Coordinates of C-alpha atoms and ligand atoms in Angstrom, one line a residue:
M555 CA -3.9 -13.9 -27.2
K556 CA -0.3 -13.5 -28.1
R557 CA 1.7 -10.8 -26.4
A558 CA 1.0 -8.6 -23.4
V559 CA 3.5 -5.8 -22.4
V560 CA 3.6 -4.7 -18.8
F561 CA 5.2 -1.3 -18.1
G562 CA 6.9 -1.3 -14.6
A563 CA 8.3 -4.3 -12.6
S564 CA 7.4 -3.3 -9.1
L565 CA 4.7 -5.2 -7.2
S566 CA 1.6 -4.3 -9.3
G567 CA 3.5 -4.9 -12.6
L568 CA 4.8 -8.3 -11.3
L569 CA 1.4 -9.4 -10.1
A570 CA -0.3 -8.3 -13.3
A571 CA 2.4 -10.2 -15.3
R572 CA 1.6 -13.3 -13.1
A573 CA -2.1 -13.1 -14.0
L574 CA -1.4 -12.4 -17.7
A575 CA 1.0 -15.3 -18.0
D576 CA -1.9 -17.8 -17.9
F577 CA -3.6 -16.2 -20.9
Y578 CA -1.0 -14.7 -23.2
S579 CA 1.7 -16.8 -25.0
E580 CA 4.3 -14.1 -24.2
V581 CA 4.4 -11.4 -21.4
V582 CA 7.1 -8.8 -21.6
V583 CA 7.8 -6.7 -18.5
V584 CA 9.6 -3.4 -19.2
E585 CA 11.5 -1.8 -16.4
R586 CA 13.7 1.3 -16.4
D587 CA 15.9 0.1 -13.5
T588 CA 18.4 -2.8 -13.6
L589 CA 16.7 -5.2 -11.3
P590 CA 18.8 -6.4 -8.3
T591 CA 19.3 -10.1 -7.7
S592 CA 18.8 -9.7 -4.0
P593 CA 16.2 -8.0 -1.7
S594 CA 18.0 -4.6 -2.1
P595 CA 16.5 -1.2 -2.7
R596 CA 16.6 0.4 -6.2
R597 CA 16.1 3.8 -7.6
G598 CA 12.6 3.4 -9.1
V599 CA 11.0 2.2 -5.8
P600 CA 12.4 4.6 -3.2
Q601 CA 9.7 3.6 -0.7
T602 CA 11.5 0.2 -0.3
E603 CA 13.5 1.9 2.5
H604 CA 10.4 2.6 4.5
N605 CA 8.1 0.4 6.6
H606 CA 5.6 -1.6 4.5
V607 CA 2.9 -3.8 6.0
L608 CA 1.1 -6.3 3.8
L609 CA -2.4 -6.4 5.2
A610 CA -4.0 -9.7 6.1
H611 CA -6.2 -9.6 3.1
G612 CA -3.2 -8.8 0.8
A613 CA -1.3 -11.9 2.1
R614 CA -4.3 -14.1 1.0
E615 CA -4.4 -12.5 -2.5
Y616 CA -0.6 -13.0 -2.9
E617 CA -0.8 -16.6 -1.8
S618 CA -3.6 -17.3 -4.2
L619 CA -1.6 -15.8 -7.1
L620 CA 1.7 -17.4 -6.1
P621 CA 1.0 -20.5 -4.0
G622 CA 3.7 -21.2 -1.5
L623 CA 4.9 -17.6 -1.3
T624 CA 4.0 -17.3 2.4
E625 CA 6.2 -20.4 3.3
E626 CA 9.0 -18.9 1.2
L627 CA 8.9 -15.6 3.0
L628 CA 8.8 -17.3 6.4
G629 CA 11.7 -19.5 5.2
A630 CA 13.7 -16.4 4.4
G631 CA 13.3 -15.3 8.0
A632 CA 10.2 -13.1 7.9
P633 CA 8.5 -13.2 11.3
H634 CA 4.9 -14.5 11.3
V635 CA 3.1 -12.1 13.7
D636 CA -0.2 -12.6 15.4
M637 CA -2.2 -9.6 14.3
M638 CA -3.7 -8.9 17.8
R639 CA -1.4 -10.7 20.3
Q640 CA 1.9 -9.4 19.0
T641 CA 1.0 -5.9 17.7
R642 CA 0.6 -2.8 19.8
M643 CA -1.6 -0.2 18.2
V644 CA -2.4 3.2 19.5
F645 CA -5.2 5.1 17.6
S646 CA -6.9 8.3 18.5
G647 CA -4.7 8.2 21.6
Y648 CA -6.0 4.8 22.8
E649 CA -4.0 1.6 23.0
L650 CA -6.1 -1.2 21.6
A651 CA -6.9 -4.2 23.7
R652 CA -5.4 -7.6 22.9
G653 CA -7.3 -10.7 22.0
D654 CA -7.9 -13.2 19.3
C655 CA -8.7 -12.6 15.7
D656 CA -7.0 -15.7 14.4
T657 CA -4.9 -13.9 11.8
K658 CA -1.2 -13.6 11.2
L659 CA 0.8 -11.0 9.4
I660 CA 4.0 -11.7 7.4
H661 CA 6.7 -9.3 8.4
A662 CA 8.8 -9.3 5.3
S663 CA 10.6 -6.1 4.4
R664 CA 9.4 -4.5 1.2
G665 CA 12.7 -5.5 -0.5
L666 CA 12.3 -9.1 0.5
L667 CA 8.6 -9.2 -0.6
E668 CA 9.3 -7.7 -4.0
H669 CA 12.4 -9.9 -4.5
A670 CA 10.4 -13.1 -3.7
V671 CA 7.5 -12.1 -6.0
R672 CA 10.0 -11.1 -8.8
S673 CA 11.9 -14.4 -8.5
R674 CA 8.6 -16.3 -8.9
V675 CA 7.5 -14.3 -11.9
K676 CA 11.0 -14.5 -13.5
G677 CA 10.7 -18.2 -13.2
L678 CA 7.6 -18.3 -15.5
S679 CA 8.7 -19.6 -18.9
N680 CA 6.6 -17.2 -20.9
V681 CA 7.5 -14.0 -19.1
E682 CA 10.5 -12.0 -20.3
F683 CA 12.0 -9.0 -18.5
R684 CA 13.5 -6.1 -20.4
E685 CA 15.5 -4.1 -17.8
G686 CA 17.2 -0.8 -18.4
C687 CA 14.3 0.1 -20.8
E688 CA 12.0 3.1 -20.4
A689 CA 8.4 2.9 -21.3
T690 CA 7.9 5.9 -23.7
G691 CA 4.6 5.5 -25.4
I692 CA 1.9 3.4 -27.0
V693 CA 1.0 2.9 -30.7
H694 CA -2.7 3.4 -31.5
E695 CA -4.7 2.4 -34.6
D696 CA -8.5 2.5 -35.1
G697 CA -9.5 2.7 -31.4
R698 CA -7.0 0.1 -30.1
V699 CA -3.5 0.1 -28.7
T700 CA -1.4 -2.2 -31.0
A701 CA 2.1 -1.8 -29.7
A702 CA 4.3 -0.5 -26.8
R703 CA 7.1 2.0 -27.3
V704 CA 10.3 1.3 -25.4
T705 CA 13.6 3.2 -25.2
R706 CA 16.6 1.0 -24.5
L707 CA 18.7 3.1 -22.2
A708 CA 21.7 0.8 -22.2
D709 CA 21.7 0.7 -26.0
G710 CA 22.2 4.3 -27.0
N711 CA 18.5 5.1 -26.3
R712 CA 17.4 3.0 -29.2
V713 CA 13.6 3.1 -29.6
E714 CA 11.9 -0.2 -30.0
T715 CA 8.2 -0.9 -30.9
L716 CA 6.8 -4.1 -29.4
A717 CA 3.6 -5.3 -31.2
S718 CA 1.2 -6.2 -28.4
D719 CA -2.4 -7.3 -27.8
L720 CA -2.4 -5.6 -24.4
V721 CA -0.3 -2.9 -22.8
V722 CA -0.6 -2.5 -19.0
D723 CA 0.6 0.7 -17.3
A724 CA 2.0 -0.3 -13.9
L725 CA 4.3 2.7 -13.7
G726 CA 3.4 3.8 -10.2
R727 CA 1.8 7.1 -9.2
G728 CA 3.5 8.8 -12.1
G729 CA 1.6 6.5 -14.5
R730 CA 1.6 7.8 -18.1
A731 CA -1.6 6.4 -19.5
A732 CA -3.6 9.6 -18.9
T733 CA -1.0 11.7 -20.8
W734 CA -0.8 9.2 -23.6
L735 CA -4.6 9.1 -23.9
T736 CA -4.9 12.9 -24.2
E737 CA -2.1 12.9 -26.8
L738 CA -4.3 10.5 -28.8
G739 CA -7.4 12.7 -28.5
Y740 CA -9.1 10.9 -25.7
E741 CA -10.2 12.6 -22.5
A742 CA -8.0 12.3 -19.4
P743 CA -9.7 10.6 -16.4
A744 CA -11.0 12.7 -13.6
E745 CA -8.9 12.6 -10.5
D746 CA -9.9 12.5 -6.8
R747 CA -7.2 13.9 -4.5
V748 CA -6.6 14.2 -0.8
K749 CA -3.8 16.5 0.2
C750 CA -2.4 14.5 3.1
D751 CA 1.2 15.9 2.8
V752 CA 2.9 13.0 4.5
R753 CA 6.6 12.8 5.2
Y754 CA 8.4 9.6 6.2
V755 CA 11.8 9.2 7.9
S756 CA 13.0 5.6 8.3
R757 CA 16.1 3.7 9.4
F758 CA 17.0 0.2 10.5
V759 CA 17.9 -0.2 14.1
S760 CA 19.1 -3.1 16.2
M761 CA 17.0 -3.9 19.3
P762 CA 16.5 -7.3 20.9
A763 CA 13.6 -9.3 19.3
D764 CA 11.9 -9.1 22.7
A765 CA 12.5 -5.4 23.0
L766 CA 8.7 -4.8 23.1
N767 CA 7.8 -7.6 25.5
G768 CA 7.2 -10.0 22.6
D769 CA 5.3 -7.6 20.4
H770 CA 6.7 -7.4 16.9
F771 CA 4.9 -4.4 15.7
L772 CA 4.2 -1.0 17.2
L773 CA 2.0 1.6 15.5
V774 CA 1.1 4.9 16.9
G775 CA -1.4 6.6 14.6
A776 CA -1.8 10.4 14.2
A777 CA -4.3 12.1 16.5
P778 CA -6.2 15.4 15.9
G779 CA -3.9 18.1 17.1
L780 CA -0.7 15.9 16.7
P781 CA -0.3 14.6 13.2
H782 CA 2.8 12.5 14.2
L783 CA 3.0 8.7 13.5
L784 CA 5.5 6.1 14.6
A785 CA 6.0 2.5 13.5
A786 CA 8.5 0.0 14.6
C787 CA 8.5 -3.4 12.9
Y788 CA 10.6 -6.5 13.6
L789 CA 11.8 -7.9 10.2
E790 CA 13.8 -10.7 8.8
G791 CA 17.5 -10.4 9.6
D792 CA 16.8 -9.8 13.3
R793 CA 16.4 -6.0 12.8
W794 CA 13.8 -3.4 13.3
M795 CA 12.6 -0.8 10.9
L796 CA 11.8 2.4 12.6
T797 CA 9.6 4.9 10.7
L798 CA 8.5 8.3 11.9
A799 CA 5.9 10.1 9.8
G800 CA 4.3 13.5 9.9
M801 CA 1.0 14.5 8.1
A802 CA -0.2 17.9 6.9
G803 CA 3.3 19.2 6.4
V804 CA 5.0 18.0 9.6
R805 CA 8.6 17.1 8.9
P806 CA 10.1 14.4 11.1
P807 CA 13.7 15.0 12.1
T808 CA 16.6 13.0 10.6
T809 CA 19.2 13.4 13.4
D810 CA 19.6 10.8 16.2
E811 CA 18.5 13.3 18.9
G812 CA 15.6 14.6 16.8
I813 CA 14.3 11.1 16.2
Q814 CA 14.4 10.4 19.9
E815 CA 12.6 13.7 20.7
F816 CA 9.9 13.0 18.0
A817 CA 9.3 9.5 19.5
E818 CA 8.9 11.2 22.9
T819 CA 6.0 13.2 21.7
M820 CA 4.1 9.9 21.6
P821 CA 2.2 8.1 24.4
I822 CA 4.8 5.3 24.5
P823 CA 7.3 6.1 27.2
D824 CA 8.5 2.5 27.6
F825 CA 9.3 2.3 23.9
C826 CA 11.2 5.5 24.1
E827 CA 13.4 4.0 26.9
T828 CA 14.1 1.0 24.6
L829 CA 14.8 3.2 21.6
R830 CA 17.5 5.1 23.6
E831 CA 19.4 1.9 23.8
A832 CA 18.9 0.9 20.1
K833 CA 21.8 0.8 17.8
P834 CA 21.3 2.5 14.4
L835 CA 22.0 0.1 11.5
S836 CA 21.5 2.6 8.7
D837 CA 21.2 6.3 8.1
P838 CA 17.8 7.9 8.2
V839 CA 16.2 8.3 4.7
S840 CA 13.2 10.7 3.9
L841 CA 10.4 10.5 1.5
H842 CA 7.6 13.1 0.8
Y843 CA 4.2 11.9 -0.3
P844 CA 2.1 15.0 -1.2
Y845 CA -1.4 13.7 -1.9
S846 CA -3.4 10.5 -2.5
V847 CA -4.8 10.3 -6.0
R848 CA -7.5 8.1 -7.6
R849 CA -7.8 8.2 -11.4
R850 CA -11.4 7.5 -12.5
F851 CA -10.7 5.5 -15.7
E852 CA -13.9 3.6 -15.1
R853 CA -15.9 6.8 -15.8
L854 CA -14.4 7.5 -19.3
R855 CA -16.9 7.2 -22.1
R856 CA -14.2 6.4 -24.7
F857 CA -11.2 4.2 -24.0
P858 CA -9.1 2.3 -26.4
D859 CA -9.0 -1.5 -26.5
G860 CA -5.7 -3.1 -25.6
L861 CA -4.8 -0.8 -22.7
L862 CA -5.1 -1.2 -18.9
V863 CA -3.8 0.7 -15.8
V864 CA -3.1 -1.0 -12.5
G865 CA -1.6 -0.3 -9.1
D866 CA -0.5 3.1 -7.9
A867 CA -1.0 4.4 -11.5
L868 CA -4.7 3.8 -11.0
C869 CA -4.9 4.7 -7.3
S870 CA -2.1 5.8 -5.0
F871 CA -3.2 5.6 -1.3
N872 CA -1.8 7.6 1.6
P873 CA 0.9 5.1 2.7
V874 CA 0.1 5.4 6.4
Y875 CA -2.8 3.0 6.0
G876 CA -0.7 0.3 4.3
Q877 CA -3.1 -0.5 1.5
G878 CA -1.3 -0.1 -1.9
M879 CA 0.4 -3.6 -2.1
T880 CA -2.9 -5.3 -1.0
V881 CA -4.9 -3.5 -3.6
A882 CA -2.3 -4.4 -6.2
G883 CA -3.0 -8.0 -5.3
M884 CA -6.7 -7.6 -5.5
Q885 CA -6.4 -6.0 -9.0
A886 CA -4.3 -8.9 -10.3
R887 CA -6.9 -11.3 -9.1
I888 CA -9.6 -9.2 -10.8
L889 CA -7.6 -9.1 -14.0
R890 CA -7.3 -12.9 -13.9
E891 CA -11.1 -13.2 -13.4
C892 CA -11.8 -10.8 -16.3
L893 CA -9.4 -12.7 -18.6
A894 CA -11.0 -16.0 -17.7
E895 CA -14.2 -14.6 -19.3
G896 CA -12.3 -13.6 -22.5
S897 CA -10.5 -10.5 -23.8
D898 CA -13.4 -8.6 -25.4
N899 CA -14.2 -5.3 -23.7
L900 CA -11.5 -6.0 -21.1
A901 CA -11.1 -2.4 -20.0
R902 CA -14.9 -2.0 -19.8
R903 CA -15.0 -4.9 -17.4
F904 CA -11.7 -4.5 -15.5
F905 CA -11.9 -0.8 -14.5
P906 CA -15.4 -0.9 -12.9
A907 CA -14.4 -4.1 -11.0
A908 CA -11.1 -2.6 -9.9
S909 CA -12.9 0.6 -8.9
K910 CA -15.2 -1.4 -6.6
A911 CA -12.2 -3.0 -4.9
I912 CA -10.7 0.5 -4.5
D913 CA -13.8 2.0 -2.9
V914 CA -13.4 0.6 0.6
P915 CA -9.7 1.2 1.1
W916 CA -10.0 4.7 -0.5
S917 CA -12.9 5.7 1.8
L918 CA -11.1 4.3 4.9
G919 CA -8.0 6.3 4.0
A920 CA -9.6 9.5 2.9
G921 CA -12.0 9.4 5.9
G922 CA -9.0 8.8 8.2
D923 CA -7.2 11.8 6.7
L924 CA -10.1 14.1 7.1
A925 CA -10.4 13.1 10.8
M926 CA -7.3 15.3 11.1
P927 CA -8.3 19.0 11.3
E928 CA -4.8 19.7 9.9
V929 CA -5.7 18.0 6.5
E930 CA -7.3 20.3 3.9
G931 CA -10.6 19.1 2.3
Y932 CA -14.4 19.2 2.5
R933 CA -16.0 17.2 5.3
S934 CA -19.5 16.2 4.6
P935 CA -21.8 15.8 7.6
R936 CA -21.6 12.0 7.0
I937 CA -17.8 12.0 7.2
R938 CA -17.8 14.2 10.3
L939 CA -20.3 11.8 12.0
L940 CA -18.3 8.7 10.9
N941 CA -15.0 10.1 12.1
R942 CA -16.5 10.9 15.5
Y943 CA -17.9 7.4 15.6
V944 CA -14.5 5.8 14.7
A945 CA -12.8 7.7 17.5
R946 CA -15.5 6.2 19.8
V947 CA -14.7 2.8 18.4
H948 CA -11.0 3.3 19.2
R949 CA -11.9 4.3 22.7
A950 CA -14.1 1.2 23.2
A951 CA -11.4 -1.0 21.5
S952 CA -9.0 0.0 24.3
R953 CA -11.2 -2.0 26.7
D954 CA -13.1 -4.5 24.7
P955 CA -11.0 -7.2 22.8
R956 CA -14.1 -8.0 20.7
V957 CA -14.5 -4.5 19.5
A958 CA -10.7 -4.4 18.8
A959 CA -10.8 -7.6 16.8
V960 CA -13.5 -6.3 14.5
F961 CA -11.6 -3.0 14.1
F962 CA -8.4 -5.0 13.2
R963 CA -10.3 -7.0 10.7
V964 CA -11.8 -4.0 9.0
A965 CA -8.5 -2.2 8.9
G966 CA -6.9 -5.4 7.4
L967 CA -9.6 -5.4 4.7
L968 CA -10.8 -8.8 5.9
E969 CA -14.3 -7.4 6.7
P970 CA -16.2 -4.5 5.2
P971 CA -16.5 -1.2 7.1
S972 CA -20.2 -2.0 7.6
A973 CA -19.1 -4.5 10.3
L974 CA -18.5 -1.4 12.4
L975 CA -22.1 -0.5 12.1
R976 CA -23.8 -3.8 13.0
P977 CA -26.3 -3.1 15.9
G978 CA -24.6 -5.6 18.3
F979 CA -21.2 -4.1 17.6
M980 CA -22.5 -0.5 18.1
A981 CA -24.1 -1.5 21.3
R982 CA -20.7 -2.6 22.6
V983 CA -19.1 0.6 21.4
F984 CA -21.6 2.8 23.2
T985 CA -21.7 0.9 26.4
S986 CA -18.0 0.4 26.9
R987 CA -16.4 1.4 30.1
A988 CA -13.9 4.3 30.5
P989 CA -10.8 3.8 28.3
R990 CA -7.9 1.8 29.6
R991 CA -5.4 4.3 28.7
R992 CA -5.7 8.0 27.7
D993 CA -3.2 9.7 25.5
P994 CA -1.3 12.2 27.8
R995 CA -1.6 14.7 24.9
G996 CA -5.3 14.8 25.6
A997 CA -6.2 13.7 22.0
Ligands
FAD2237 C1 6.5 5.6 2.0 C2 5.6 4.6 1.4 C3 5.2 3.6 2.3 C4 4.3 2.6 1.9 N1 3.8 1.7 2.7 C5 3.0 0.7 2.3 C6 2.5 -0.3 3.2 O1 2.8 -0.3 4.4 N2 1.7 -1.2 2.7 C7 1.2 -1.2 1.4 O2 0.5 -2.1 1.0 N3 1.7 -0.3 0.6 C8 2.5 0.7 1.0 N4 2.9 1.6 0.1 C9 2.5 1.6 -1.3 C10 3.3 0.6 -2.1 O3 4.6 0.9 -2.1 C11 2.8 0.5 -3.6 O4 1.4 0.5 -3.6 C12 3.4 -0.7 -4.3 O5 4.7 -0.5 -4.6 C13 2.7 -0.9 -5.7 O6 3.0 0.1 -6.5 P1 3.2 0.0 -8.1 O7 3.8 -1.3 -8.4 O8 1.9 0.4 -8.7 O9 4.2 1.2 -8.4 P2 5.7 1.5 -7.9 O10 6.0 0.6 -6.7 O11 5.8 2.9 -7.7 O12 6.6 1.0 -9.1 C14 6.6 1.6 -10.3 C15 7.6 0.9 -11.2 O13 7.7 1.5 -12.5 C16 9.1 1.7 -12.9 N5 9.0 2.8 -13.8 C17 8.6 4.1 -13.5 N6 8.7 4.8 -14.7 C18 9.1 4.0 -15.7 C19 9.3 4.1 -17.1 N7 9.0 5.3 -17.7 N8 9.7 3.1 -17.8 C20 9.9 1.8 -17.2 N9 9.7 1.7 -15.9 C21 9.4 2.7 -15.1 C22 9.7 2.0 -11.5 O14 11.1 1.8 -11.6 C23 9.1 0.9 -10.6 O15 9.7 -0.3 -10.8 C24 3.8 2.6 0.5 C25 4.2 3.7 -0.3 C26 5.1 4.6 0.1 C27 5.5 5.7 -0.8

């Protein structure tokens, strides 16, 4: 296999390039932005300025693709945070109990994570980056994609055709593969959507590292009747990223007073006190995420050889569950496993395997969204029952560290959701004592 072209140099494109580099003599990564040489934000990835959590499962996938990455991030100052002992989580109005689940999270900012992954991939001798170049199409002959079309923005919009054995669309949620397929006479993939209508407002603030009594992460999830979320995460550079989010059309404020008032709608009075003393380090920035979308390429009867779709272009998850970067890592591993078995029928093998990996995070996210009466969408009797049960799990987890540990591991994609339905676990959930702390909002 000679040349693979990857469209998009954000995390899913970079990780796919890492996997491809072991199988193709040349991998070309095409990116519209000029890529920074430091962990700074850039236009094509506006979410960089908002809180990003790499789930525990994701950290393992990244480490296996790029051995030594964890040490590198820690060396760059990213805190290594005990998932249960140093994180304070409030779900369905209940603060989860502390205990042991033997797992640590890497608190690197999104900018630092992408910078570290990019530096590694740039260091591979057979990977070339074409920056300032727009992915504008694919060339198709006799049922296979044979080349990538690229417009060189810095060069008078000169169009270039790159012959390739494989083109990978890693262009994010605005991925172009579906449009290109229909232009070539193929069907577009069906789409599953959940209209979560999420708005983020984030800023960096300065607070002491021990501002939360040694906790390095605070997350207050949305509760039925109050679709507000808040996250505060201690990051490299001795700073905190504060994110407010609203679901189902709620718009978090962007003024200093508004931010304080929004935080005060949450059951975290001690944090609100601390926040009052915090010093802003950056202006608040906003981002609107209208709906989650899953494109069902695995269901297409006809699909050309020589084309794949990865990352948010394949499935873009509601960001409040922190899943996209982890699933990008899972897909890169799957791509590597598929290529290890050869390049024939690659799409026919990759899409079903990737879809299987997407199933769990998608159902956790869509199920969580539909627990909110404010979110539009059909709730089957099964989803209603599961959501009532999950609220009960949160209640029990506020008292019982063993229930909390299993919940943490399922949310971190380390265990399947079926772990919440094991008889012994369910017995603990239904016999738990009264909750330790009740949300004053009555959620
Ligand atoms: C507000 C927010 C918060 C999030 N929080 C989390 C979190 O906590 N945890 C988590 O795991 N995930 C989170 N995510 C998701 C995560 O950001 C993505 O899953 C991750 O970036 C992987 O996306 P991607 O590489 O597929 O696409 P993107 O990151 O969207 O990148 C697409 C790339 O394609 C480039 N591009 C676009 N069009 C063209 C073109 N025509 N030609 C050339 N290049 C082009 C862009 O410049 C960019 O580099 C969050 C997302 C949002 C929006």
